[in-house]
Amino acid sequence: MTMKKRVYAFSEGDGKNKRLLGGKGANLCEMTQIGLNVPPGFVITTEACLEYLADKKLPAGLMDEVREHMARLERATGKRFGDPANPLLVSVRSGSALSMPGMMDTILNLGLNHDTLQGLIRQTGNERFGHDAYRRFIQLFGKVALGVPDELFDAEFEAIKHQAGVAADIGLSAVHLADIGERFLAVVRRHTGKPFPEDVYEQLEIAIRAVFDSWMGKRAVDYRREFHITPDQANGTAVNVVTMVFGNMGDDSATGVGFTRNPGTGENEMFGEYLVNAQGEDVVAGIRTPKPVHEMATEMPALYAQLVELRDKLEAHYHEVQDFEYTIEKGVLYCLQTRNGKMNAQAMVRTSVEMCREGLITRDQALLRVNPAHLEQLLHPCLDTSHNPTPLAQGLPASPGAASGRCVFDADQAELLGRAGEKVILVREETKPEDIHGFFAAQGILTSRGGKTSHAAVVARGMGKACVAGAEGIRVDSRARLATVGEVTLHEGDIITIDGSTGRVYLGAIPTIAPTFSEHLRTLLSWADEAAHLKVKANADTPEAAKEAREFGAVGIGLCRTERMFNASDRLPVVVEMILAPDVEERKAALDKLLPMQRCDFQAIFTLMAPYPVTVRLLDPPIHEFLPDEHSLADEIDALRQFRRVAKGRAAALSALGQAVEADGVGEDAVAAVIARKERLLAKVRELHEINPMLGHRGVRLGITFPEIYEMQIRAVLEAAAECVKAGVAAAPEIMVPQVVDGAELERVRAMVDRLRQEIEASHGVRLDFKFGSMVETVRACVSADGLARTAEFFSFGTNDLTQATWSFSREDAENKFLPQYIGSGILEDNPFEVLDVVGVGAMMQMAVEKGRSVRPDLEIGICGEHGGHPGSIRFCDGIGLSYVSCSAPRVPVARLAAAHAALLNGG
């Protein structure tokens, strides 16, 4: 029976099989096979790791294979493992399919013991080097393989440095290092109760076990969880056993790290650092200051030429920017490792475009190299990475970007200070529509309550402003104008910084880096638009937002929320007047005041976006959302009644004293009038109260019970379109009805639209061209989509509400109560409000697409929920044949690239 192969020499392993050999092992095999000078070695597979972890022991026969491959290394190097006269030393390194820098363990100089140490000293003629290598091995092996805490070794090391009177390791002599080695051996004996293993094969077996165990170490597990690395992507670690080469054997030896291009800027240049007569860890540890790699051209010209040749070969072979490590041992250059270089978004974009132009990669490869989500680094201010501040609090990353400013606790103060040129952060327990003017003035928004679709989150994303929501560790007291976080109190005027990309809140101002939209990014996105099937539109509610959407490359507005236009400080009182109206006539009178405001907004947006379409969603939220909170109103009325009693008492006292009552406008009668007005408002708030407003009197239901509201909005859209036609502007409005559950609702609104169209075309002497459609955000709308398509000319999925309806989850309750536990325990892989649930919500969408197009084959279908800007969700939308996605303006570039990825990955 043939035994399963678990060990591969670098000369025989498949360099493309990173899942079996790990990224590091596969690259070492590939580099060896293309003729690069790699120290001889072999790889133990990830399958062996998984067997070990399952059975709690090394697979039968594994060490026999290892011994066979060690014999090959002996023949290749002319050295013997464990031979006191001519010892072979190896490193034992981890390496999973995906790079996880620093998350698993490595052991260097394995094979040293009391006997082979003397052989190494004789080999090199350098006693200090031998003892330094031995003490490094004992500490690494002791920590990684035997579980000895680092601090026990550090204490002994510091004692010797203190005794020698030196501050850095390099000042220690061979005698000092020999003493340290003996002390380290004693530390191991005391901590483990056993002597340090002298048998080199025992060392090797223990080291292999330790590297396998590190796959389930806390660092590695946390890293995989943080970066969403699933078992399908990487499962288990390989073990790489590599012949040791040394860069600290004299002035003809060196060690270094290089990038084939600059990882910070993407510039096509040699980049990296090196040290002469040093080991690799010296570069990383900062024991000595490394030199820029360009200095090697003068110091070691022949070797620099070899390094440039190595760099060119790596990039030409891998067609990717490489991060490589090398050692020069006595004038011979060895490549120890290469992997795809980790770069910031700016460098990834630049290298993608330039490598394509150089012919190294195709245009499709250039597009697929760049993770769409990483483009956000280029489109929002981000914190300067040279600072490492400690967070004050943690909330939900609700809207990306970073902002600093003075704390303010109400929207009016934010507006006042903003107009005066102050940078402010609006801090609220939660926000409401009437806070909108504060949003405009603030650099960012911080709330202690609410989720990622809370008012603060949604509005901030639409504006492209940083927002941290649901920071429950912060107690906000708006009346006292302060917030507390543990023992820290934030007063109004204190400066804080919020990072909407991470959800972190910091005390003080942290410098930020302004976003850039480079020519390389413009080029890449133009290629993306050519490759994509899906069009990308923006969610925008104001002319300013429409202008920003165009700048980011949106080809239309997929969601214009008319209710946002009601929140301006000069309009909200008119909206309240409309809500409080006792009859239709007075309500129409208030609506007549709103009509020119909405018409003006629509005309400006249509003009800015022409000739691209603008989808106007008719009023969706319950009208009570435009009114103050019931409890706040009740508190205000109580306070006013107390004030009235004070005013009455004051007037009585002045009268008794024979003094005139001052006419200051705040007498009893004036206060009584305010109370009466507030009481009417409170009565209306209570009248409009709903047990579950998300499922209540909103959307089309509002338009049917109060048709005059929808009539005003439709008139504003059509009159704005008529004015555009007369001005020669190619406006393309689309009227969208929200919360539809039945085709009869659409027919009712369509009749209103047709009636107003005839009237406006006649009065303006123009022909109007527009579309009429429906949002699809309820389960019944998906199931009966064929009925809706008889009236609707387009569909737009509102996946925020559709997800809540499909899952029977309230998002804010779910995210604050149980979703984190569901995800942490593995019940759910992702938050369905962030990543489209393709099994449930996706099935509803696919059903609606099929049913709708069975009636109207040319039906345009898009998505305007939060998922419209999520790359993975965009791929699903492409797969089921949607026409467009719509997202907040700052996410448009992300969506454009994601749409190209979707088309390429779904088969073009």
CSV table of N, CA and C in Angstrom, one decimal, residues 226-348:
chain,number,residue,atom,x,y,z
A,226,GLU,N,-10.5,38.2,12.6
A,226,GLU,CA,-10.5,39.6,12.2
A,226,GLU,C,-10.5,39.9,10.7
A,227,PHE,N,-9.8,39.0,10.0
A,227,PHE,CA,-9.7,39.2,8.5
A,227,PHE,C,-10.5,38.3,7.8
A,228,HIS,N,-11.5,37.6,8.5
A,228,HIS,CA,-12.5,36.7,7.8
A,228,HIS,C,-11.8,35.7,6.9
A,229,ILE,N,-10.8,35.1,7.5
A,229,ILE,CA,-10.1,34.0,6.7
A,229,ILE,C,-10.8,32.7,7.1
A,230,THR,N,-11.5,32.1,6.1
A,230,THR,CA,-12.3,30.9,6.4
A,230,THR,C,-11.4,29.7,6.1
A,231,PRO,N,-11.9,28.5,6.5
A,231,PRO,CA,-11.2,27.2,6.2
A,231,PRO,C,-11.1,27.0,4.7
A,232,ASP,N,-12.0,27.5,3.9
A,232,ASP,CA,-12.0,27.3,2.5
A,232,ASP,C,-10.8,28.1,1.9
A,233,GLN,N,-10.4,29.2,2.6
A,233,GLN,CA,-9.3,30.0,2.1
A,233,GLN,C,-7.9,29.5,2.6
A,234,ALA,N,-7.9,29.1,3.8
A,234,ALA,CA,-6.6,28.6,4.4
A,234,ALA,C,-7.0,27.7,5.6
A,235,ASN,N,-6.4,26.5,5.6
A,235,ASN,CA,-6.7,25.5,6.6
A,235,ASN,C,-5.5,24.8,7.0
A,236,GLY,N,-5.0,25.1,8.2
A,236,GLY,CA,-3.7,24.5,8.6
A,236,GLY,C,-2.5,25.2,8.1
A,237,THR,N,-1.4,24.9,8.8
A,237,THR,CA,-0.1,25.5,8.4
A,237,THR,C,0.8,24.5,7.9
A,238,ALA,N,1.6,24.8,6.8
A,238,ALA,CA,2.7,23.9,6.4
A,238,ALA,C,3.9,24.2,7.3
A,239,VAL,N,4.9,23.3,7.3
A,239,VAL,CA,6.1,23.5,8.0
A,239,VAL,C,7.2,23.5,7.0
A,240,ASN,N,8.0,24.6,7.0
A,240,ASN,CA,9.1,24.7,6.0
A,240,ASN,C,10.4,24.5,6.8
A,241,VAL,N,11.2,23.5,6.4
A,241,VAL,CA,12.5,23.2,7.0
A,241,VAL,C,13.5,23.6,6.0
A,242,VAL,N,14.3,24.6,6.3
A,242,VAL,CA,15.2,25.3,5.4
A,242,VAL,C,16.7,25.3,5.9
A,243,THR,N,17.6,25.0,5.1
A,243,THR,CA,19.0,25.1,5.5
A,243,THR,C,19.3,26.5,5.9
A,244,MET,N,20.0,26.7,7.1
A,244,MET,CA,20.3,28.0,7.6
A,244,MET,C,21.5,28.6,6.7
A,245,VAL,N,21.3,29.9,6.4
A,245,VAL,CA,22.4,30.7,5.8
A,245,VAL,C,22.5,31.9,6.7
A,246,PHE,N,23.8,32.4,6.8
A,246,PHE,CA,24.0,33.5,7.8
A,246,PHE,C,24.6,34.7,7.1
A,247,GLY,N,24.0,35.9,7.5
A,247,GLY,CA,24.4,37.1,7.0
A,247,GLY,C,25.4,37.8,7.9
A,248,ASN,N,25.7,37.2,9.0
A,248,ASN,CA,26.6,37.8,10.0
A,248,ASN,C,28.0,37.1,10.1
A,249,MET,N,28.5,36.7,9.0
A,249,MET,CA,29.8,36.0,8.9
A,249,MET,C,30.9,36.9,8.5
A,250,GLY,N,30.7,38.3,8.5
A,250,GLY,CA,31.8,39.2,8.1
A,250,GLY,C,31.3,40.3,7.2
A,251,ASP,N,32.2,41.1,6.7
A,251,ASP,CA,31.8,42.2,5.9
A,251,ASP,C,31.4,41.8,4.5
A,252,ASP,N,31.6,40.6,4.1
A,252,ASP,CA,31.1,40.1,2.8
A,252,ASP,C,29.8,39.4,3.0
A,253,SER,N,29.1,39.6,4.1
A,253,SER,CA,27.8,39.0,4.4
A,253,SER,C,26.8,40.1,4.8
A,254,ALA,N,25.6,39.8,4.5
A,254,ALA,CA,24.5,40.8,4.8
A,254,ALA,C,23.2,40.2,4.8
A,255,THR,N,22.2,40.9,5.3
A,255,THR,CA,20.8,40.5,5.3
A,255,THR,C,19.9,41.6,5.0
A,256,GLY,N,18.8,41.4,4.3
A,256,GLY,CA,17.9,42.5,4.0
A,256,GLY,C,16.5,42.1,3.6
A,257,VAL,N,15.7,43.1,3.4
A,257,VAL,CA,14.3,42.9,3.0
A,257,VAL,C,14.1,43.9,1.8
A,258,GLY,N,13.4,43.4,0.8
A,258,GLY,CA,13.2,44.3,-0.4
A,258,GLY,C,11.8,44.1,-0.9
A,259,PHE,N,11.4,45.2,-1.6
A,259,PHE,CA,10.1,45.2,-2.4
A,259,PHE,C,10.5,45.5,-3.8
A,260,THR,N,9.8,44.8,-4.8
A,260,THR,CA,10.1,45.1,-6.2
A,260,THR,C,9.7,46.4,-6.6
A,261,ARG,N,8.7,47.1,-5.9
A,261,ARG,CA,8.3,48.4,-6.1
A,261,ARG,C,8.0,49.1,-4.8
A,262,ASN,N,8.0,50.4,-4.7
A,262,ASN,CA,7.8,51.1,-3.5
A,262,ASN,C,6.3,50.8,-2.9
A,263,PRO,N,6.2,50.2,-1.8
A,263,PRO,CA,4.9,49.8,-1.3
A,263,PRO,C,4.1,50.9,-0.7
A,264,GLY,N,4.7,52.1,-0.6
A,264,GLY,CA,4.0,53.3,-0.1
A,264,GLY,C,3.4,54.1,-1.2
A,265,THR,N,4.1,54.2,-2.3
A,265,THR,CA,3.7,55.0,-3.4
A,265,THR,C,3.4,54.3,-4.7
A,266,GLY,N,3.9,53.0,-4.8
A,266,GLY,CA,3.8,52.3,-6.0
A,266,GLY,C,4.8,52.6,-7.1
A,267,GLU,N,5.7,53.5,-6.8
A,267,GLU,CA,6.7,53.9,-7.8
A,267,GLU,C,7.6,52.7,-8.2
A,268,ASN,N,7.9,52.6,-9.4
A,268,ASN,CA,8.7,51.4,-9.9
A,268,ASN,C,10.2,51.7,-9.6
A,269,GLU,N,10.6,51.3,-8.4
A,269,GLU,CA,12.0,51.5,-8.0
A,269,GLU,C,12.4,50.4,-7.0
A,270,MET,N,13.7,50.1,-6.9
A,270,MET,CA,14.2,49.2,-5.9
A,270,MET,C,13.8,49.8,-4.5
A,271,PHE,N,13.3,49.0,-3.6
A,271,PHE,CA,12.9,49.5,-2.3
A,271,PHE,C,13.3,48.5,-1.3
A,272,GLY,N,13.9,49.0,-0.2
A,272,GLY,CA,14.2,48.1,0.9
A,272,GLY,C,15.3,48.6,1.7
A,273,GLU,N,15.8,47.7,2.7
A,273,GLU,CA,16.9,48.0,3.6
A,273,GLU,C,17.7,46.8,3.8
A,274,TYR,N,19.0,47.0,4.2
A,274,TYR,CA,19.9,45.9,4.5
A,274,TYR,C,20.9,46.3,5.6
A,275,LEU,N,21.5,45.2,6.1
A,275,LEU,CA,22.6,45.4,7.1
A,275,LEU,C,23.7,44.5,6.7
A,276,VAL,N,24.9,45.0,6.8
A,276,VAL,CA,26.1,44.2,6.6
A,276,VAL,C,26.4,43.5,7.9
A,277,ASN,N,26.9,42.2,7.8
A,277,ASN,CA,27.3,41.4,9.0
A,277,ASN,C,26.2,41.4,10.0
A,278,ALA,N,25.0,41.0,9.6
A,278,ALA,CA,23.9,40.9,10.6
A,278,ALA,C,23.0,39.8,10.2
A,279,GLN,N,22.1,39.4,11.2
A,279,GLN,CA,21.1,38.4,10.9
A,279,GLN,C,19.8,39.2,10.6
A,280,GLY,N,18.8,38.4,10.0
A,280,GLY,CA,17.6,39.0,9.6
A,280,GLY,C,16.8,39.7,10.7
A,281,GLU,N,16.8,39.1,11.9
A,281,GLU,CA,16.0,39.7,12.9
A,281,GLU,C,16.6,41.0,13.4
A,282,ASP,N,17.9,41.3,13.1
A,282,ASP,CA,18.5,42.6,13.5
A,282,ASP,C,17.8,43.7,12.7
A,283,VAL,N,17.4,43.4,11.5
A,283,VAL,CA,16.8,44.5,10.7
A,283,VAL,C,15.4,44.8,11.3
A,284,VAL,N,14.7,43.7,11.6
A,284,VAL,CA,13.3,43.9,12.2
A,284,VAL,C,13.4,44.5,13.6
A,285,ALA,N,14.3,44.0,14.4
A,285,ALA,CA,14.3,44.5,15.8
A,285,ALA,C,14.8,45.9,16.0
A,286,GLY,N,15.5,46.4,15.0
A,286,GLY,CA,16.0,47.8,15.1
A,286,GLY,C,17.2,47.9,16.0
A,287,ILE,N,17.9,46.8,16.2
A,287,ILE,CA,19.1,46.8,17.0
A,287,ILE,C,20.2,47.8,16.4
A,288,ARG,N,20.2,47.7,15.1
A,288,ARG,CA,21.1,48.6,14.3
A,288,ARG,C,20.2,49.3,13.2
A,289,THR,N,20.6,50.5,12.9
A,289,THR,CA,19.8,51.2,11.8
A,289,THR,C,20.2,50.7,10.5
A,290,PRO,N,19.2,50.1,9.7
A,290,PRO,CA,19.5,49.5,8.4
A,290,PRO,C,19.8,50.6,7.4
A,291,LYS,N,20.4,50.3,6.3
A,291,LYS,CA,20.7,51.2,5.2
A,291,LYS,C,19.7,51.1,4.1
A,292,PRO,N,19.4,52.2,3.4
A,292,PRO,CA,18.6,52.1,2.2
A,292,PRO,C,19.3,51.2,1.2
A,293,VAL,N,18.5,50.3,0.5
A,293,VAL,CA,19.1,49.4,-0.4
A,293,VAL,C,20.0,50.0,-1.5
A,294,HIS,N,19.7,51.2,-1.9
A,294,HIS,CA,20.5,51.9,-3.0
A,294,HIS,C,21.9,52.1,-2.6
A,295,GLU,N,22.2,52.1,-1.2
A,295,GLU,CA,23.6,52.3,-0.8
A,295,GLU,C,24.5,51.0,-1.1
A,296,MET,N,23.8,49.9,-1.3
A,296,MET,CA,24.5,48.6,-1.6
A,296,MET,C,25.2,48.8,-3.0
A,297,ALA,N,24.7,49.6,-3.9
A,297,ALA,CA,25.3,49.8,-5.2
A,297,ALA,C,26.7,50.3,-5.1
A,298,THR,N,27.0,51.1,-4.0
A,298,THR,CA,28.3,51.6,-3.8
A,298,THR,C,29.1,50.6,-2.9
A,299,GLU,N,28.5,50.1,-1.9
A,299,GLU,CA,29.2,49.2,-0.9
A,299,GLU,C,29.5,47.8,-1.4
A,300,MET,N,28.5,47.2,-2.2
A,300,MET,CA,28.7,45.9,-2.7
A,300,MET,C,28.1,45.9,-4.1
A,301,PRO,N,28.8,46.5,-5.1
A,301,PRO,CA,28.2,46.7,-6.4
A,301,PRO,C,27.9,45.4,-7.1
A,302,ALA,N,28.7,44.4,-7.0
A,302,ALA,CA,28.4,43.2,-7.7
A,302,ALA,C,27.2,42.5,-7.2
A,303,LEU,N,27.1,42.5,-5.9
A,303,LEU,CA,25.9,41.9,-5.2
A,303,LEU,C,24.6,42.7,-5.4
A,304,TYR,N,24.8,44.1,-5.5
A,304,TYR,CA,23.6,44.9,-5.8
A,304,TYR,C,23.1,44.6,-7.2
A,305,ALA,N,24.0,44.4,-8.2
A,305,ALA,CA,23.6,44.0,-9.5
A,305,ALA,C,22.8,42.7,-9.5
A,306,GLN,N,23.3,41.7,-8.7
A,306,GLN,CA,22.6,40.4,-8.5
A,306,GLN,C,21.2,40.7,-7.9
A,307,LEU,N,21.1,41.6,-6.9
A,307,LEU,CA,19.8,41.9,-6.3
A,307,LEU,C,18.8,42.5,-7.2
A,308,VAL,N,19.3,43.4,-8.1
A,308,VAL,CA,18.4,43.9,-9.1
A,308,VAL,C,17.9,42.9,-10.1
A,309,GLU,N,18.8,41.9,-10.4
A,309,GLU,CA,18.5,40.8,-11.3
A,309,GLU,C,17.4,39.9,-10.6
A,310,LEU,N,17.6,39.7,-9.3
A,310,LEU,CA,16.6,38.9,-8.5
A,310,LEU,C,15.3,39.6,-8.5
A,311,ARG,N,15.3,40.9,-8.3
A,311,ARG,CA,14.0,41.6,-8.3
A,311,ARG,C,13.3,41.5,-9.6
A,312,ASP,N,14.0,41.7,-10.7
A,312,ASP,CA,13.4,41.6,-12.0
A,312,ASP,C,12.9,40.3,-12.3
A,313,LYS,N,13.6,39.2,-11.9
A,313,LYS,CA,13.1,37.8,-12.2
A,313,LYS,C,11.8,37.6,-11.4
A,314,LEU,N,11.8,38.0,-10.1
A,314,LEU,CA,10.6,37.8,-9.3
A,314,LEU,C,9.4,38.4,-9.9
A,315,GLU,N,9.5,39.7,-10.2
A,315,GLU,CA,8.3,40.4,-10.7
A,315,GLU,C,7.9,39.8,-12.1
A,316,ALA,N,8.9,39.5,-12.9
A,316,ALA,CA,8.6,38.9,-14.3
A,316,ALA,C,7.9,37.6,-14.1
A,317,HIS,N,8.3,36.8,-13.1
A,317,HIS,CA,7.7,35.5,-13.0
A,317,HIS,C,6.3,35.5,-12.3
A,318,TYR,N,6.2,36.3,-11.2
A,318,TYR,CA,5.0,36.3,-10.4
A,318,TYR,C,3.9,37.3,-11.0
A,319,HIS,N,4.4,38.2,-11.8
A,319,HIS,CA,3.5,39.2,-12.4
A,319,HIS,C,2.8,39.9,-11.2
A,320,GLU,N,3.5,40.2,-10.2
A,320,GLU,CA,3.0,40.8,-9.0
A,320,GLU,C,4.1,41.5,-8.2
A,321,VAL,N,3.9,42.6,-7.5
A,321,VAL,CA,4.9,43.2,-6.7
A,321,VAL,C,5.2,42.2,-5.6
A,322,GLN,N,6.5,42.0,-5.4
A,322,GLN,CA,7.0,41.0,-4.4
A,322,GLN,C,7.7,41.6,-3.2
A,323,ASP,N,7.4,41.0,-2.0
A,323,ASP,CA,8.1,41.4,-0.8
A,323,ASP,C,9.0,40.2,-0.5
A,324,PHE,N,10.4,40.4,-0.6
A,324,PHE,CA,11.3,39.3,-0.5
A,324,PHE,C,12.4,39.5,0.5
A,325,GLU,N,12.8,38.4,1.1
A,325,GLU,CA,13.9,38.5,2.1
A,325,GLU,C,15.1,37.8,1.5
A,326,TYR,N,16.3,38.3,1.8
A,326,TYR,CA,17.5,37.7,1.3
A,326,TYR,C,18.6,37.7,2.3
A,327,THR,N,19.6,36.8,2.1
A,327,THR,CA,20.8,36.8,2.9
A,327,THR,C,22.0,36.7,2.0
A,328,ILE,N,23.0,37.4,2.3
A,328,ILE,CA,24.3,37.3,1.5
A,328,ILE,C,25.3,36.6,2.5
A,329,GLU,N,25.7,35.4,2.2
A,329,GLU,CA,26.7,34.6,3.1
A,329,GLU,C,28.0,34.5,2.3
A,330,LYS,N,29.0,35.2,2.8
A,330,LYS,CA,30.3,35.2,2.2
A,330,LYS,C,30.3,35.4,0.7
A,331,GLY,N,29.6,36.5,0.3
A,331,GLY,CA,29.5,36.9,-1.1
A,331,GLY,C,28.5,36.1,-2.0
A,332,VAL,N,27.7,35.2,-1.4
A,332,VAL,CA,26.7,34.5,-2.2
A,332,VAL,C,25.3,34.9,-1.8
A,333,LEU,N,24.5,35.3,-2.8
A,333,LEU,CA,23.2,35.8,-2.5
A,333,LEU,C,22.2,34.7,-2.5
A,334,TYR,N,21.4,34.6,-1.4
A,334,TYR,CA,20.3,33.6,-1.3
A,334,TYR,C,19.0,34.3,-1.2
A,335,CYS,N,18.0,33.8,-1.8
A,335,CYS,CA,16.6,34.4,-1.6
A,335,CYS,C,15.9,33.4,-0.7
A,336,LEU,N,15.5,34.0,0.5
A,336,LEU,CA,14.9,33.1,1.5
A,336,LEU,C,13.4,33.0,1.5
A,337,GLN,N,12.8,34.0,0.9
A,337,GLN,CA,11.3,34.0,0.9
A,337,GLN,C,10.8,35.1,-0.1
A,338,THR,N,9.7,34.8,-0.7
A,338,THR,CA,9.0,35.9,-1.4
A,338,THR,C,7.5,35.7,-1.3
A,339,ARG,N,6.8,36.8,-1.3
A,339,ARG,CA,5.4,36.8,-1.2
A,339,ARG,C,4.8,38.0,-1.8
A,340,ASN,N,3.6,38.0,-2.2
A,340,ASN,CA,3.0,39.2,-2.7
A,340,ASN,C,3.1,40.3,-1.7
A,341,GLY,N,3.5,41.5,-2.2
A,341,GLY,CA,3.8,42.6,-1.3
A,341,GLY,C,2.5,43.2,-0.8
A,342,LYS,N,2.4,43.5,0.5
A,342,LYS,CA,1.2,44.2,1.0
A,342,LYS,C,1.5,45.7,0.8
A,343,MET,N,0.5,46.4,0.2
A,343,MET,CA,0.7,47.8,-0.1
A,343,MET,C,-0.6,48.5,0.3
A,344,ASN,N,-0.5,49.8,0.4
A,344,ASN,CA,-1.7,50.6,0.7
A,344,ASN,C,-2.4,50.8,-0.7
A,345,ALA,N,-3.6,51.4,-0.6
A,345,ALA,CA,-4.5,51.4,-1.7
A,345,ALA,C,-3.9,52.3,-2.8
A,346,GLN,N,-3.2,53.4,-2.5
A,346,GLN,CA,-2.6,54.2,-3.5
A,346,GLN,C,-1.6,53.5,-4.3
A,347,ALA,N,-0.7,52.7,-3.6
A,347,ALA,CA,0.3,51.9,-4.3
A,347,ALA,C,-0.3,50.8,-5.2
A,348,MET,N,-1.4,50.1,-4.7
A,348,MET,CA,-2.0,49.1,-5.4
A,348,MET,C,-2.6,49.6,-6.7
